[in-house]
C-alpha cells in the first residue's frame, strides 16, 4: 500500500516566488537558471502565474 505525497496549495504569487528562488539538487539556482536561457526569469514567472 502506497502513501500519497504531501500537497501544497500556493497562490500564483507564491508559486512565482518559489520558482524564482529555485533550488535544484540542493544548489541555489534562481529560476532554475540555464546559461542558454533566453527569457528573463521575471517573464517566465509571469507566464507561470497565468497558467
Coordinates of C-alpha atoms in Angstrom, one line a residue:
X1 CA 0.0 0.0 0.0
X2 CA 1.4 3.4 -1.0
X3 CA 1.3 6.8 0.6
X4 CA 0.2 9.9 -1.2
X5 CA 2.8 12.7 -1.2
X6 CA 2.1 16.0 0.6
X7 CA 0.3 18.6 -1.4
X8 CA 0.8 22.4 -1.1
X9 CA -1.7 25.0 -2.2
X10 CA 0.2 28.0 -3.4
X11 CA -1.1 31.3 -4.7
X12 CA 0.2 32.4 -8.1
X13 CA 2.5 34.9 -6.3
X14 CA 3.9 32.2 -4.0
X15 CA 4.5 29.9 -7.0
X16 CA 6.3 32.6 -8.8
X17 CA 8.4 33.4 -5.7
X18 CA 9.4 29.8 -5.3
X19 CA 10.2 29.4 -9.0
X20 CA 12.5 32.5 -8.9
X21 CA 14.2 31.3 -5.7
X22 CA 14.5 27.8 -7.1
X23 CA 16.7 25.1 -5.6
X24 CA 17.8 22.2 -7.8
X25 CA 19.8 19.3 -6.4
X26 CA 20.4 21.2 -3.2
X27 CA 22.0 24.2 -5.0
X28 CA 20.6 27.6 -5.3
X29 CA 19.7 28.3 -8.9
X30 CA 17.4 31.3 -9.4
X31 CA 14.6 30.4 -11.9
X32 CA 16.5 27.1 -12.5
X33 CA 18.9 29.3 -14.5
X34 CA 20.4 27.7 -17.6
X35 CA 23.2 29.6 -19.3
X36 CA 21.3 29.2 -22.5
X37 CA 18.1 30.6 -21.1
X38 CA 17.0 33.4 -23.4
X39 CA 14.0 34.7 -21.5
X40 CA 14.0 36.9 -18.4
X41 CA 13.3 35.0 -15.2
X42 CA 10.6 37.5 -14.3
X43 CA 8.9 37.0 -17.6
X44 CA 8.9 33.2 -17.0
X45 CA 7.4 33.7 -13.6
X46 CA 4.6 35.9 -15.1
X47 CA 3.9 33.2 -17.7
X48 CA 3.8 30.5 -14.9
X49 CA 1.2 32.5 -12.9
X50 CA -1.1 32.9 -16.0
X51 CA -1.4 29.2 -16.5

